[in-house]
Short mmCIF file of C-alpha atoms and ligand atoms in Angstrom, two decimals:
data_model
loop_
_atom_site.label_atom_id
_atom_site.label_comp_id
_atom_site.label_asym_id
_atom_site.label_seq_id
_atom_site.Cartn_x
_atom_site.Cartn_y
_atom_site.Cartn_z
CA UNK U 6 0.00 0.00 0.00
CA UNK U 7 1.53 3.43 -0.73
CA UNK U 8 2.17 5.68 2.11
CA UNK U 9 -0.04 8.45 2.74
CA UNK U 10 1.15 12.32 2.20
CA UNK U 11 -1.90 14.08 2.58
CA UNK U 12 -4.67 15.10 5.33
CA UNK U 13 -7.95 15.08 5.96
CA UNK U 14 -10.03 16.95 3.40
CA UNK U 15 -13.96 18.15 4.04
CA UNK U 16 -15.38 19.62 1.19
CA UNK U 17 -19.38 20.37 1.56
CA UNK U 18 -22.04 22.22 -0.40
CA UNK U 19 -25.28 23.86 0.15
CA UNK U 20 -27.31 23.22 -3.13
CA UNK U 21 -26.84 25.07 -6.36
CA UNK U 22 -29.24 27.61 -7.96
CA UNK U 23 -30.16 30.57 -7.67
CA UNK U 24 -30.69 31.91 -4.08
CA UNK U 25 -32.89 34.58 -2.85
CA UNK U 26 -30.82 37.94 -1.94
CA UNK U 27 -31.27 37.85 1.57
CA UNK U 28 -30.73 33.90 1.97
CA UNK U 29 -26.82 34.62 0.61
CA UNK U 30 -25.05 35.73 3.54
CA UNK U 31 -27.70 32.95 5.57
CA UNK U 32 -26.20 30.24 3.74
CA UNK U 33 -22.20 31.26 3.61
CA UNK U 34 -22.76 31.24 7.18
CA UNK U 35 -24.07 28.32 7.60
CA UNK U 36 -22.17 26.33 5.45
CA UNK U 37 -19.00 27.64 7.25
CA UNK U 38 -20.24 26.43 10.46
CA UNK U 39 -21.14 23.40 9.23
CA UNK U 40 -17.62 22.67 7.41
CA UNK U 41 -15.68 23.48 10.90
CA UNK U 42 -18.14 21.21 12.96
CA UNK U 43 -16.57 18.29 10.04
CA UNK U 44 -13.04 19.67 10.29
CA UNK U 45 -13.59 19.04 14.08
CA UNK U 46 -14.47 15.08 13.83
CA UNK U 47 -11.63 14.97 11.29
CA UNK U 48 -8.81 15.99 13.11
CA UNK U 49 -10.79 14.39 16.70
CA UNK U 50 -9.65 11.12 14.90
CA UNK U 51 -13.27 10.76 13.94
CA UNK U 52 -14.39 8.79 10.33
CA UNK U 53 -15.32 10.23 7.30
CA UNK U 54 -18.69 8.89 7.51
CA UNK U 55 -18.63 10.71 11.17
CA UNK U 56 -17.95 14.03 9.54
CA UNK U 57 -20.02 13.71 6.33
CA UNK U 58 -23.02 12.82 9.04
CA UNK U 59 -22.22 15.88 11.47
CA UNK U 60 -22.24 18.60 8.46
CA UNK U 61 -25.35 17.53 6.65
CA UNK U 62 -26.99 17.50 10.10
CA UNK U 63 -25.58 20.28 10.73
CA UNK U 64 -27.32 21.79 7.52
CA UNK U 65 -30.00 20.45 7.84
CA UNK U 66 -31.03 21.84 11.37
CA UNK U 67 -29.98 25.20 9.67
CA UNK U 68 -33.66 26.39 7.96
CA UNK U 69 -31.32 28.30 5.22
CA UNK U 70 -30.80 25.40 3.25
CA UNK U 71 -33.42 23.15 1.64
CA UNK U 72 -33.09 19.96 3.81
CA UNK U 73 -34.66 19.01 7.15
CA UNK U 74 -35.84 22.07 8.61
CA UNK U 75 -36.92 24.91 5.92
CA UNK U 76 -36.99 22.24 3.03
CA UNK U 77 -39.45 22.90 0.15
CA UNK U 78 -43.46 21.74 0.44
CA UNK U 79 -44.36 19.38 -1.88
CA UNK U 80 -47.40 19.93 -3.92
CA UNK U 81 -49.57 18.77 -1.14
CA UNK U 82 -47.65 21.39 1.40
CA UNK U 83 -46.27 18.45 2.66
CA UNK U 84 -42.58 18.22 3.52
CA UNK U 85 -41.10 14.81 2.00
CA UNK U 86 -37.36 14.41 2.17
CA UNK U 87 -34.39 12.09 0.60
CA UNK U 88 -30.95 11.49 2.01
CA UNK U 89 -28.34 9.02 1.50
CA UNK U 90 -24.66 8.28 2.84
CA UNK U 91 -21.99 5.98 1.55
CA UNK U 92 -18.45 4.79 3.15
CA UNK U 93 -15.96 4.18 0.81
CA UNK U 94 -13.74 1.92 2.65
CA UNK U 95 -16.08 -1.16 1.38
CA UNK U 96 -19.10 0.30 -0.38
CA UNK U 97 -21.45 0.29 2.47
CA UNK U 98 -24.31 2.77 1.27
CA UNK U 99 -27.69 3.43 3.46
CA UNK U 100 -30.76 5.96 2.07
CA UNK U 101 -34.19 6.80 2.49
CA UNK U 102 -36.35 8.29 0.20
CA UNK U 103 -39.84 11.02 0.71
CA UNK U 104 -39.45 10.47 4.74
CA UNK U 105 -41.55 12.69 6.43
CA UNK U 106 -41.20 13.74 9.90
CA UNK U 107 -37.83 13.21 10.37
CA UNK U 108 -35.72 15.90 11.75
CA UNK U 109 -32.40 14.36 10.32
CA UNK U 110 -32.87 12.41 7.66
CA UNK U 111 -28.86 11.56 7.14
CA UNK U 112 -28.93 9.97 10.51
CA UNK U 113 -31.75 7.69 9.53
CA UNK U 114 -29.65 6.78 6.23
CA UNK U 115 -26.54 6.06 7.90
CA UNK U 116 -28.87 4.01 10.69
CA UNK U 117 -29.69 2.04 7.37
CA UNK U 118 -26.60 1.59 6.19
CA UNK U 119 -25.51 0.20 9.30
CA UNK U 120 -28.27 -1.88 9.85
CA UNK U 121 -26.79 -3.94 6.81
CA UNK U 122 -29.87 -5.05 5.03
CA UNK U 123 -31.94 -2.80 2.65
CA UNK U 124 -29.82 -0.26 0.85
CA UNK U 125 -32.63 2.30 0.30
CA UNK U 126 -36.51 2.58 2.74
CA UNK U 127 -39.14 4.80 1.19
CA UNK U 128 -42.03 5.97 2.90
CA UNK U 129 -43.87 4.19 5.14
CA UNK U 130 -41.25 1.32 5.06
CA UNK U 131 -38.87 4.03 5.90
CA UNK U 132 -41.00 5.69 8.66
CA UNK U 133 -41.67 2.16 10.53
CA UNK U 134 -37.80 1.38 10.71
CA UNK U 135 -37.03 4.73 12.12
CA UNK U 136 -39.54 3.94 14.95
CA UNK U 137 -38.18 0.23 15.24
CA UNK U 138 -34.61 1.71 16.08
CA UNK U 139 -35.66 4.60 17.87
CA UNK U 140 -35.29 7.48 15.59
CA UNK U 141 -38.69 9.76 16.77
CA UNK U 142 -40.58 11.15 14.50
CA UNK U 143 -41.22 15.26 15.03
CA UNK U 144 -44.60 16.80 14.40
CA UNK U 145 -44.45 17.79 10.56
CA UNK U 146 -44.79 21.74 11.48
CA UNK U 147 -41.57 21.63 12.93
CA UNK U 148 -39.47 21.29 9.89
CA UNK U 149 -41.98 24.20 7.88
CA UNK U 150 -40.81 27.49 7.83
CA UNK U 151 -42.64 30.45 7.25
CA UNK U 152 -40.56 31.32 4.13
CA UNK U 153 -41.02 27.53 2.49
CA UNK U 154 -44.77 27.80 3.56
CA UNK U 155 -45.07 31.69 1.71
CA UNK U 156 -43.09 30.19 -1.43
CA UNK U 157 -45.45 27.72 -1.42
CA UNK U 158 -48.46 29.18 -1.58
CA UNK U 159 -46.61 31.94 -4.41
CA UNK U 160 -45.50 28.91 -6.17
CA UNK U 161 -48.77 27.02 -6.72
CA UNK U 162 -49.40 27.58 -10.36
CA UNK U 163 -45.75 27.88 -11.21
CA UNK U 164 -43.07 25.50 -12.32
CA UNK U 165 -39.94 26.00 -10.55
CA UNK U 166 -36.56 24.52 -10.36
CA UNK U 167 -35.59 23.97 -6.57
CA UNK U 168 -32.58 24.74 -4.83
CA UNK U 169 -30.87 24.12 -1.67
CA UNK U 170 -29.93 20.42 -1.09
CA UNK U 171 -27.00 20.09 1.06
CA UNK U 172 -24.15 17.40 0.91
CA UNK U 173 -20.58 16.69 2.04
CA UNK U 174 -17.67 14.14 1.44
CA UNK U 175 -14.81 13.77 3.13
CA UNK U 176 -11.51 12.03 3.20
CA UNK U 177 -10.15 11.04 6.78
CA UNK U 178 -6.92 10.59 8.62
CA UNK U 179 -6.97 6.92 7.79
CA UNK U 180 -7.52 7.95 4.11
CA UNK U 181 -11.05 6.41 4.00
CA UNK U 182 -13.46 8.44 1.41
CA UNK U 183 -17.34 8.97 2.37
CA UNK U 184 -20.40 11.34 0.53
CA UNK U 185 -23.86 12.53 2.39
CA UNK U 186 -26.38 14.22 0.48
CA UNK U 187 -29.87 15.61 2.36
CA UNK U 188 -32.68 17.31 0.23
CA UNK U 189 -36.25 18.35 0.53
CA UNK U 190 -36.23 17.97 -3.29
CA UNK U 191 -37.79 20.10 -5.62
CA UNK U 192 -40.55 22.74 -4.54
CA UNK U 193 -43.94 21.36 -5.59
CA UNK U 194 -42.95 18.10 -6.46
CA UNK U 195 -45.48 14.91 -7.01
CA UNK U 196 -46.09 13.71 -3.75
CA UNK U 197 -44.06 10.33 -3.26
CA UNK U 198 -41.58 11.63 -5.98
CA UNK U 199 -38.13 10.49 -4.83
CA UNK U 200 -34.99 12.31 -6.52
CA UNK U 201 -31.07 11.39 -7.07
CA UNK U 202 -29.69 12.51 -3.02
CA UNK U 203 -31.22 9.58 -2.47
CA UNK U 204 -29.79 7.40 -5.03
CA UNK U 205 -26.26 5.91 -4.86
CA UNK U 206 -24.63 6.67 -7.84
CA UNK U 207 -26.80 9.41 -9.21
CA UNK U 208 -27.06 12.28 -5.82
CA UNK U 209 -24.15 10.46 -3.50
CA UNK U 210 -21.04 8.02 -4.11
CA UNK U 211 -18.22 6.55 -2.26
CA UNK U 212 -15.01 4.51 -2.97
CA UNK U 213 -11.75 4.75 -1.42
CA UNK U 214 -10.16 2.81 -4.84
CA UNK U 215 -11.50 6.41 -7.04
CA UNK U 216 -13.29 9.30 -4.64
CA UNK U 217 -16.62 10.35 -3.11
CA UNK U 218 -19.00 13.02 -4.75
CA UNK U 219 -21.86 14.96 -3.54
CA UNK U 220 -24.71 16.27 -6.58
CA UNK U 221 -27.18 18.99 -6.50
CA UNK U 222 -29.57 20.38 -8.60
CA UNK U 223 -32.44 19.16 -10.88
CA UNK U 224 -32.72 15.26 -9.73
CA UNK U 225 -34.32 14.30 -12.46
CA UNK U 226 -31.58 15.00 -14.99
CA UNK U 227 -28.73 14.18 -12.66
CA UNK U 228 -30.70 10.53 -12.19
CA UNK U 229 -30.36 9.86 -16.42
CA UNK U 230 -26.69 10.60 -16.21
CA UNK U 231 -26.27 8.99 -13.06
CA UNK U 232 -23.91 12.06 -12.36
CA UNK U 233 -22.18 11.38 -9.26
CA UNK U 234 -20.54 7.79 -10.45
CA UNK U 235 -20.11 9.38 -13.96
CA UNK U 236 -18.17 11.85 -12.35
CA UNK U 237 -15.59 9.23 -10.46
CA UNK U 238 -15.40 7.24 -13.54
CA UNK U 239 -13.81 10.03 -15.33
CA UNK U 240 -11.05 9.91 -12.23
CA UNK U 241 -10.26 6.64 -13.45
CA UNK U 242 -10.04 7.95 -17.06
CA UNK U 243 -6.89 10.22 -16.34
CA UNK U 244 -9.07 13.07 -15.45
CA UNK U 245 -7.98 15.20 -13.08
CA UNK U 246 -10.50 15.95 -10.10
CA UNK U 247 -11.50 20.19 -11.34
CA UNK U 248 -12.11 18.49 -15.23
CA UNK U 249 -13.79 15.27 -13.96
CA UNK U 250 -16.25 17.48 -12.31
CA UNK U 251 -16.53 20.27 -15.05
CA UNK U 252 -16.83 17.41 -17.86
CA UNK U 253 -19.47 16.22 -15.75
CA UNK U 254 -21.50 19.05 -15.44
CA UNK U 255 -20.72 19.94 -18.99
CA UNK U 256 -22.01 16.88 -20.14
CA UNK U 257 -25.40 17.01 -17.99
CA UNK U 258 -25.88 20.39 -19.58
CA UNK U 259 -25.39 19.60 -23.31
CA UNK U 260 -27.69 16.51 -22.91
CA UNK U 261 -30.57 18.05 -20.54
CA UNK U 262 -30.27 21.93 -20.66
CA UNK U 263 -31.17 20.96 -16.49
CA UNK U 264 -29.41 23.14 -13.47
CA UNK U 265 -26.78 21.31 -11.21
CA UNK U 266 -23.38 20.96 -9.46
CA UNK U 267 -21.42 18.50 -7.78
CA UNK U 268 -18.41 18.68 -5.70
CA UNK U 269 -16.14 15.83 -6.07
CA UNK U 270 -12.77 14.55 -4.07
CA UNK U 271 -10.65 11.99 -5.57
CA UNK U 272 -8.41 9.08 -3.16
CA UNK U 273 -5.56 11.47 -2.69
CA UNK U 274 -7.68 14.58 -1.32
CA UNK U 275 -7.57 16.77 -4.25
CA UNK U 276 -10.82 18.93 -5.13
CA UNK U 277 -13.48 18.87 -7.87
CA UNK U 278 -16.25 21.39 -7.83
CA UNK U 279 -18.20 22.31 -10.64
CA UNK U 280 -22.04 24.05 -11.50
CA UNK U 281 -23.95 25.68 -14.53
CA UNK U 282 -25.71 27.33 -12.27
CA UNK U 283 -25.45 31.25 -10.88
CA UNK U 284 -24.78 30.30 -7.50
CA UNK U 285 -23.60 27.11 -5.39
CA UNK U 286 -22.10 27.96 -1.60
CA UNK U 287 -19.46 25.44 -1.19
CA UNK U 288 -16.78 25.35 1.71
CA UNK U 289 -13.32 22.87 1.89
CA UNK U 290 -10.91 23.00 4.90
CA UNK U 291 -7.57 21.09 4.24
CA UNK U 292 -5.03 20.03 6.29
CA UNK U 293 -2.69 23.29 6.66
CA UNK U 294 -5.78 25.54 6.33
CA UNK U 295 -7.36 26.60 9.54
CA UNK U 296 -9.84 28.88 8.03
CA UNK U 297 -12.86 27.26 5.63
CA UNK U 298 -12.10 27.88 1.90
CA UNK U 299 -15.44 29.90 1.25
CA UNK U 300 -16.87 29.77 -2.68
CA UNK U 301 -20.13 30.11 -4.19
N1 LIG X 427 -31.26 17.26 -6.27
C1 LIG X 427 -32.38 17.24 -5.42
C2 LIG X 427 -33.58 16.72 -6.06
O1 LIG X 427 -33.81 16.91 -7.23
O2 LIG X 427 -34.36 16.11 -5.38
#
C-alpha cells in the first residue's frame, strides 16, 4: 500500500441555484459552520462517515438550506425528504427516500446503512424502521418554515426549479473516502416523488479505490446521467478531479439543458467542484488551512 502524504479533506455544499438575496449571507454562514463542525471530527480522529453525518446535520437543522428544517413543500404542502450516505472503505451505502417527519434524515440513512440489510426505505417502510430503532418522528410543522410555507403558496401555479440540497464528502486521517447528500427535493414536487440525493450513484457516491461526490440540482436529470458515479469514472479515465467534475457538469448540460453541481474529491484529497448554475455555496478545509475555503 503506498504511504499516505496528505490530510484530511472536508469539502461540503449547500445546493446550487439561484438563491434569494437575503438567503446569501444565511447560507455562507451556515455552510461555514457546518464545514468546521466536520473539520472538528476529522482531526478528533473521527471517520469520514462521522464528519459527512455531522455537516449535513448540521445543515439540515440550519432552515437556510433546503433539507430538514426549511426544506421545500411538496405539492400537497407536505414536507417529503431524501438522504443518502456511503463509506468508501467497502461500499457500504444506506438511504431513504420522501421520509416525512424526520428531523435528520442523514442519521436515519446512515442508521440504514448500518443496519446492513436494505440499501434504500421509502415511505412508510422508511418511517416504521425509524420507529423500530428509535429514531422519533417530530410533528411535521416543525421542519416548515414560514418562508417555504409563503413560497409555497406563491408557487402554486408555477413550475420552478428547486434549490438548496446540502451534501458533504470527506476524506479522513486513515484515508477512507465517504459522501452525504440531504434534500427536501424540488418545490412542488409529485407527492411520493423520490430524486437522485437519495440514489447511490446518481445524488451520493463513495469509494476509497477512485473518490466520493456529492450532486445537486435538478434530480431528475442528474438521475439519467447517473452524475455522481459518472463523475468518479472520469477519475479513473486520467481526469484530473477540477475536469472530472466540469466534464461532468458539462455533459449534464449539453444533454438536458437541467441546473446542477457536484463537488467531487478523488483518493488522494484533491478537489473537484463544478455548477452551470449562478450560485452554489461550497466550503473545503484542508489540512494546513485553519480557516474554511469559502466559494459560491
Ligand atoms: N437534487 C435534489 C432533487 O432533485 O431532489
Amino acid at each position: 500500500m503506498t504511504a499516505r502524504s496528505f490530510g484530511p479533506v472536508i469539502l461540503i455544499h449547500g445546493g446550487a441555484g439561484k438563491v434569494a438575496p437575503d438567503l446569501v449571507e444565511l447560507r455562507r454562514d451556515g455552510i461555514r459552520a457546518a464545514v468546521v463542525n466536520g473539520w472538528q471530527v476529522l482531526t478528533a480522529g473521527g471517520s469520514a462517515v462521522d464528519a459527512v453525518e455531522q455537516v449535513v446535520k448540521t445543515l439540515e437543522d440550519d432552515p437556510a438550506f433546503n433539507a430538514g428544517r426549511g426544506a421545500v413543500l411538496n405539492r400537497d404542502g407536505e414536507i417529503e425528504l431524501d438522504a443518502s450516505i456511503m463509506d468508501g472503505r467497502g461500499l457500504a451505502a444506506g438511504a431513504v427516500g420522501a421520509v416525512k417527519r424526520i428531523a435528520n434524515p442523514v442519521t436515519l440513512a446512515r442508521t440504514v446503512m448500518e443496519a446492513g440489510g436494505p440499501t434504500l426505505l421509502v415511505g412508510e417502510g422508511a418511517q416504521r424502521f425509524a420507529a423500530a430503532v428509535g429514531i422519533k418522528e417530530c410533528v411535521a410543522e416543525a421542519l416548515i418554515t414560514e418562508r417555504q410555507r409563503a413560497r409555497w403558496s406563491a408557487l402554486r401555479e408555477e413550475q420552478v426549479e428547486g434549490v438548496g440540497t446540502v451534501g458533504a464528502i470527506a476524506i479522513d486521517q486513515a484515508g477512507h473516502l465517504a459522501a452525504a447528500t440531504s434534500t427536501g427535493g424540488l418545490p412542488l414536487k409529485t407527492p411520493g416523488r423520490v430524486g437522485d440525493s437519495a440514489l447511490i450513484g446518481c445524488g451520493t457516491y463513495a469509494d476509497d479505490q477512485l473518490g466520493a461526490a456529492s450532486c445537486t440540482g435538478n434530480g431528475e436529470a442528474i438521475i439519467k446521467l447517473v452524475l455522481a458515479k459518472t463523475a468518479l469514472e472520469f477519475l479513473r479515465m486520467g481526469e484530473e478531479p477540477m475536469a472530472a467534475a466540469r466534464r461532468a457538469v458539462g455533459e449534464l448540460t449539453a444533454r438536458t439543458g437541467a441546473e446542477v453541481g457536484i463537488i467531487l474529491l478523488d483518493q488522494y484529497g484533491r478537489i473537484g467542484v463544478a455548477r452551470n448554475t449562478a450560485q452554489m455555496p461550497c466550503a473545503c478545509i484542508r489540512e494546513g488551512n485553519t480557516d474554511p475555503e469559502i466559494f459560491d
